[in-house]
PDB file of C-alpha atoms in Angstrom:
ATOM      1  CA  THR A   1      59.855  57.763 275.090  1.00 52.00           C
ATOM      2  CA  THR A   2      59.674  55.587 278.454  1.00 57.00           C
ATOM      3  CA  ALA A   3      60.805  55.960 281.749  1.00 64.00           C
ATOM      4  CA  VAL A   4      62.898  53.329 281.189  1.00 58.00           C
ATOM      5  CA  ASN A   5      66.570  53.155 279.385  1.00 58.00           C
ATOM      6  CA  GLU A   6      65.936  49.863 277.501  1.00 53.00           C
ATOM      7  CA  SER A   7      70.296  50.707 275.881  1.00 53.00           C
ATOM      8  CA  SER A   8      72.282  49.652 278.668  1.00 53.00           C
ATOM      9  CA  SER A   9      73.644  46.054 278.526  1.00 52.00           C
ATOM     10  CA  THR A  10      70.901  44.448 281.443  1.00 53.00           C
ATOM     11  CA  PHE A  11      67.763  44.365 278.848  1.00 48.00           C
ATOM     12  CA  SER A  12      69.940  42.803 275.829  1.00 50.00           C
ATOM     13  CA  PRO A  13      71.409  39.187 275.166  1.00 46.00           C
ATOM     14  CA  ILE A  14      74.287  37.617 275.888  1.00 49.00           C
ATOM     15  CA  LEU A  15      77.089  37.467 273.270  1.00 51.00           C
ATOM     16  CA  ASN A  16      77.016  33.791 271.520  1.00 51.00           C
ATOM     17  CA  ARG A  17      79.530  34.999 269.507  1.00 53.00           C
ATOM     18  CA  GLY A  18      77.761  32.071 266.712  1.00 55.00           C
ATOM     19  CA  ALA A  19      75.498  30.630 269.068  1.00 60.00           C
ATOM     20  CA  LYS A  20      72.412  30.404 268.997  1.00 60.00           C
ATOM     21  CA  ASP A  21      70.298  32.819 271.008  1.00 55.00           C
ATOM     22  CA  ILE A  22      66.653  31.790 273.563  1.00 54.00           C
ATOM     23  CA  ARG A  23      65.615  34.909 272.735  1.00 50.00           C
ATOM     24  CA  GLU A  24      66.499  35.964 269.145  1.00 50.00           C
ATOM     25  CA  GLY A  25      67.647  33.362 267.102  1.00 54.00           C
ATOM     26  CA  PHE A  26      70.931  35.010 265.343  1.00 56.00           C
ATOM     27  CA  GLY A  27      70.326  38.066 266.043  1.00 58.00           C
ATOM     28  CA  LEU A  28      69.244  41.693 263.998  1.00 62.00           C
ATOM     29  CA  LEU A  29      69.039  40.971 260.649  1.00 72.00           C
ATOM     30  CA  ASN A  30      71.346  41.806 258.824  1.00 81.00           C
ATOM     31  CA  ILE A  31      70.015  43.834 255.099  1.00 85.00           C
ATOM     32  CA  PRO A  32      73.376  44.976 254.191  1.00 89.00           C
ATOM     33  CA  ALA A  33      75.463  42.471 254.481  1.00 90.00           C
ATOM     34  CA  ALA A  34      72.566  39.993 252.980  1.00 90.00           C
ATOM     35  CA  LEU A  35      72.636  41.582 249.792  1.00 93.00           C
ATOM     36  CA  GLU A  36      76.697  42.257 249.818  1.00 94.00           C
ATOM     37  CA  SER A  37      76.808  38.148 250.070  1.00 92.00           C
ATOM     38  CA  ILE A  38      74.455  37.950 246.990  1.00 94.00           C
ATOM     39  CA  LEU A  39      76.412  40.914 244.818  1.00 96.00           C
ATOM     40  CA  PHE A  40      79.914  40.883 246.044  1.00 96.00           C
ATOM     41  CA  GLU A  41      82.214  37.804 245.442  1.00 96.00           C
ATOM     42  CA  LEU A  42      85.785  37.198 247.223  1.00 95.00           C
ATOM     43  CA  SER A  43      88.527  35.922 244.934  1.00 95.00           C
ATOM     44  CA  ILE A  44      90.879  33.580 247.203  1.00 94.00           C
ATOM     45  CA  ASP A  45      94.548  34.859 247.644  1.00 94.00           C
ATOM     46  CA  THR A  46      93.694  38.149 247.943  1.00 92.00           C
ATOM     47  CA  GLU A  47      94.100  41.098 249.979  1.00 95.00           C
ATOM     48  CA  ILE A  48      90.767  43.085 250.100  1.00 95.00           C
ATOM     49  CA  SER A  49      90.143  46.388 252.803  1.00 95.00           C
ATOM     50  CA  ASP A  50      87.522  47.582 254.499  1.00 95.00           C
ATOM     51  CA  SER A  51      85.842  49.908 257.600  1.00 93.00           C
ATOM     52  CA  VAL A  52      83.087  48.237 260.072  1.00 92.00           C
ATOM     53  CA  VAL A  53      81.713  49.501 263.686  1.00 89.00           C
ATOM     54  CA  SER A  54      80.086  47.846 265.875  1.00 86.00           C
ATOM     55  CA  ILE A  55      75.740  48.880 267.608  1.00 82.00           C
ATOM     56  CA  LEU A  56      77.418  49.999 270.934  1.00 81.00           C
ATOM     57  CA  GLY A  57      80.084  52.809 268.438  1.00 83.00           C
ATOM     58  CA  ASN A  58      77.261  53.387 265.680  1.00 84.00           C
ATOM     59  CA  SER A  59      74.047  52.420 266.027  1.00 81.00           C
ATOM     60  CA  THR A  60      73.168  52.705 262.143  1.00 85.00           C
ATOM     61  CA  GLY A  61      76.766  52.212 260.633  1.00 86.00           C
ATOM     62  CA  VAL A  62      78.297  49.675 258.941  1.00 89.00           C
ATOM     63  CA  HIS A  63      78.049  46.451 261.303  1.00 88.00           C
ATOM     64  CA  SER A  64      79.165  44.109 259.135  1.00 90.00           C
ATOM     65  CA  PHE A  65      80.751  42.109 256.560  1.00 94.00           C
ATOM     66  CA  ALA A  66      80.049  39.852 253.228  1.00 95.00           C
ATOM     67  CA  ARG A  67      81.240  37.975 250.661  1.00 96.00           C
ATOM     68  CA  LYS A  68      81.004  34.952 248.749  1.00 97.00           C
ATOM     69  CA  ILE A  69      83.399  32.353 247.496  1.00 96.00           C
ATOM     70  CA  GLN A  70      84.140  29.402 246.636  1.00 96.00           C
ATOM     71  CA  LEU A  71      85.941  26.951 247.273  1.00 94.00           C
ATOM     72  CA  THR A  72      87.120  23.682 246.932  1.00 93.00           C
ATOM     73  CA  GLN A  73      86.687  20.302 249.028  1.00 91.00           C
ATOM     74  CA  ASN A  74      90.013  18.841 249.617  1.00 88.00           C
ATOM     75  CA  GLU A  75      92.082  22.208 249.178  1.00 90.00           C
ATOM     76  CA  TYR A  76      93.588  24.156 251.675  1.00 91.00           C
ATOM     77  CA  TYR A  77      92.874  28.332 253.025  1.00 92.00           C
ATOM     78  CA  ASN A  78      94.295  30.358 254.609  1.00 92.00           C
ATOM     79  CA  PHE A  79      92.336  34.226 256.431  1.00 92.00           C
ATOM     80  CA  THR A  80      93.068  36.208 257.681  1.00 92.00           C
ATOM     81  CA  LEU A  81      91.538  38.777 259.285  1.00 91.00           C
ATOM     82  CA  SER A  82      93.687  42.361 261.085  1.00 90.00           C
ATOM     83  CA  PHE A  83      92.380  45.180 262.970  1.00 89.00           C
ATOM     84  CA  SER A  84      93.506  47.621 265.318  1.00 84.00           C
ATOM     85  CA  PRO A  85      93.282  46.755 269.002  1.00 81.00           C
ATOM     86  CA  SER A  86      90.732  48.628 269.883  1.00 80.00           C
ATOM     87  CA  ALA A  87      87.650  47.015 268.779  1.00 84.00           C
ATOM     88  CA  ASP A  88      86.514  43.372 268.485  1.00 86.00           C
ATOM     89  CA  LEU A  89      85.594  41.433 265.067  1.00 87.00           C
ATOM     90  CA  ASP A  90      83.816  37.739 264.906  1.00 87.00           C
ATOM     91  CA  PHE A  91      84.983  36.372 261.783  1.00 88.00           C
ATOM     92  CA  TYR A  92      82.392  33.686 260.015  1.00 90.00           C
ATOM     93  CA  ILE A  93      82.198  30.288 257.256  1.00 93.00           C
ATOM     94  CA  TYR A  94      78.976  29.897 256.499  1.00 93.00           C
ATOM     95  CA  LYS A  95      77.403  27.249 254.215  1.00 94.00           C
ATOM     96  CA  ASN A  96      75.046  28.837 251.800  1.00 92.00           C
ATOM     97  CA  THR A  97      72.858  26.201 252.235  1.00 90.00           C
ATOM     98  CA  SER A  98      71.211  26.327 255.858  1.00 88.00           C
ATOM     99  CA  ASN A  99      69.730  23.281 257.650  1.00 87.00           C
ATOM    100  CA  SER A 100      65.805  21.581 258.141  1.00 89.00           C
ATOM    101  CA  TYR A 101      65.127  24.140 260.163  1.00 83.00           C
ATOM    102  CA  GLY A 102      66.440  27.481 258.612  1.00 82.00           C
ATOM    103  CA  ASP A 103      69.770  28.405 260.455  1.00 82.00           C
ATOM    104  CA  PRO A 104      72.513  28.678 259.277  1.00 86.00           C
ATOM    105  CA  ILE A 105      76.063  27.076 259.890  1.00 89.00           C
ATOM    106  CA  ILE A 106      79.353  28.205 259.958  1.00 90.00           C
ATOM    107  CA  ILE A 107      81.807  25.704 258.719  1.00 92.00           C
ATOM    108  CA  GLN A 108      84.604  27.675 260.238  1.00 90.00           C
ATOM    109  CA  GLN A 109      84.487  31.112 262.668  1.00 87.00           C
ATOM    110  CA  SER A 110      86.776  32.977 264.786  1.00 83.00           C
ATOM    111  CA  SER A 111      85.534  34.342 267.157  1.00 75.00           C
ATOM    112  CA  THR A 112      88.247  34.857 270.400  1.00 73.00           C
ATOM    113  CA  SER A 113      86.963  38.253 272.465  1.00 65.00           C
ATOM    114  CA  GLU A 114      90.232  41.037 271.962  1.00 59.00           C
ATOM    115  CA  ILE A 115      92.141  39.656 269.569  1.00 61.00           C
ATOM    116  CA  GLN A 116      93.649  41.597 266.784  1.00 65.00           C
ATOM    117  CA  ASN A 117      94.540  39.793 264.104  1.00 75.00           C
ATOM    118  CA  GLU A 118      92.629  36.799 263.934  1.00 77.00           C
ATOM    119  CA  SER A 119      92.982  33.503 262.325  1.00 80.00           C
ATOM    120  CA  ILE A 120      91.595  29.852 260.061  1.00 84.00           C
ATOM    121  CA  VAL A 121      93.457  27.356 258.641  1.00 85.00           C
ATOM    122  CA  PHE A 122      91.521  25.200 257.047  1.00 84.00           C
ATOM    123  CA  GLY A 123      91.217  21.833 254.548  1.00 86.00           C
ATOM    124  CA  LEU A 124      87.682  22.262 253.187  1.00 85.00           C
ATOM    125  CA  ARG A 125      85.946  18.590 253.562  1.00 87.00           C
ATOM    126  CA  GLN A 126      82.676  20.190 252.293  1.00 89.00           C
ATOM    127  CA  ASP A 127      81.192  20.125 249.079  1.00 92.00           C
ATOM    128  CA  THR A 128      83.006  22.015 246.933  1.00 94.00           C
ATOM    129  CA  GLY A 129      81.006  25.274 245.885  1.00 94.00           C
ATOM    130  CA  THR A 130      79.955  28.905 247.565  1.00 95.00           C
ATOM    131  CA  TYR A 131      80.000  30.109 251.100  1.00 95.00           C
ATOM    132  CA  ILE A 132      79.484  32.976 253.026  1.00 95.00           C
ATOM    133  CA  VAL A 133      82.217  34.717 253.935  1.00 95.00           C
ATOM    134  CA  VAL A 134      81.074  37.386 257.550  1.00 93.00           C
ATOM    135  CA  ILE A 135      82.886  40.041 259.913  1.00 91.00           C
ATOM    136  CA  LYS A 136      80.815  41.014 262.295  1.00 88.00           C
ATOM    137  CA  ALA A 137      81.588  44.079 264.490  1.00 87.00           C
ATOM    138  CA  VAL A 138      80.931  43.212 268.318  1.00 84.00           C
ATOM    139  CA  SER A 139      82.892  46.014 270.027  1.00 83.00           C
ATOM    140  CA  GLY A 140      85.379  49.518 269.083  1.00 82.00           C
ATOM    141  CA  ILE A 141      84.270  52.155 266.568  1.00 86.00           C
ATOM    142  CA  VAL A 142      84.959  52.385 263.040  1.00 88.00           C
ATOM    143  CA  THR A 143      87.732  50.029 262.693  1.00 89.00           C
ATOM    144  CA  ASP A 144      89.454  49.350 259.329  1.00 92.00           C
ATOM    145  CA  PHE A 145      90.544  45.836 259.003  1.00 93.00           C
ATOM    146  CA  ILE A 146      91.636  43.882 256.162  1.00 94.00           C
ATOM    147  CA  LEU A 147      90.785  40.193 255.827  1.00 95.00           C
ATOM    148  CA  ASN A 148      94.038  38.293 253.681  1.00 95.00           C
ATOM    149  CA  VAL A 149      92.687  35.059 251.741  1.00 95.00           C
ATOM    150  CA  THR A 150      95.309  33.033 250.360  1.00 94.00           C
ATOM    151  CA  HIS A 151      95.068  29.283 249.157  1.00 92.00           C
ATOM    152  CA  LEU A 152      97.668  27.406 250.130  1.00 88.00           C
ATOM    153  CA  SER A 153      99.880  23.651 248.685  1.00 81.00           C
ATOM    154  CA  ASN A 154     100.948  20.949 250.397  1.00 73.00           C
ATOM    155  CA  VAL A 155     104.899  21.409 249.064  1.00 71.00           C
ATOM    156  CA  HIS A 156     105.997  19.075 250.458  1.00 71.00           C
ATOM    157  CA  VAL A 157     105.860  15.932 248.845  1.00 69.00           C
ATOM    158  CA  PRO A 158     106.330  12.256 252.003  1.00 70.00           C
ATOM    159  CA  THR A 159     108.917   9.853 250.715  1.00 75.00           C
ATOM    160  CA  LEU A 160     108.991   6.528 252.146  1.00 72.00           C
ATOM    161  CA  THR A 161     112.022   6.173 253.328  1.00 76.00           C
ATOM    162  CA  ASN A 162     111.871   2.385 255.410  1.00 72.00           C
ATOM    163  CA  HIS A 163     108.837   0.352 254.049  1.00 68.00           C
ATOM    164  CA  GLU A 164     110.192  -2.960 255.724  1.00 67.00           C
ATOM    165  CA  VAL A 165     107.578  -3.902 259.089  1.00 62.00           C
ATOM    166  CA  GLY A 166     108.877  -6.373 262.264  1.00 62.00           C
ATOM    167  CA  GLY A 167     105.793  -7.556 264.027  1.00 58.00           C
ATOM    168  CA  ILE A 168     102.408  -7.102 264.013  1.00 58.00           C
ATOM    169  CA  GLN A 169     102.741  -2.556 264.589  1.00 52.00           C
ATOM    170  CA  GLY A 170     100.232  -0.966 265.804  1.00 51.00           C
ATOM    171  CA  PHE A 171      98.340  -3.347 266.548  1.00 46.00           C
ATOM    172  CA  ASN A 172      97.828  -4.481 270.199  1.00 41.00           C
TER     173      ASN A 172
END
């Protein structure tokens, strides 16, 4: 043991919520979550329940949840994460490939501090393929969560009722 207590926040990097830290890069390597992202798939229009705990809550507990998911370009999705108000969870959707420097590419994220229901609604502009969904425990004890993933459809078909154009509209 040492005479200095290094467990205080003085010795910890700041929480960048998805950004790369100058000392530790993207943080601790989470082998179980990396394996989950390869072995387990999340389906569209499903709900999944699980639990995570922050490092401060239990240093040897499960800190992240990860699943691969198939998304289609130009389709719209709603990811809703619900959990206890006593915890802080961050939610990310990554491309399944990295950039030229090997860094992960976040396509969507919901990393608002202490919000118990986080939601991401988006249309996929990237290519159709496999993406990685990650939930990270930032603070709190063991926290149960529910992740609901739905495919959104445009049920409002646009109609053109006044097709006359007078003058030069839209131009200065």
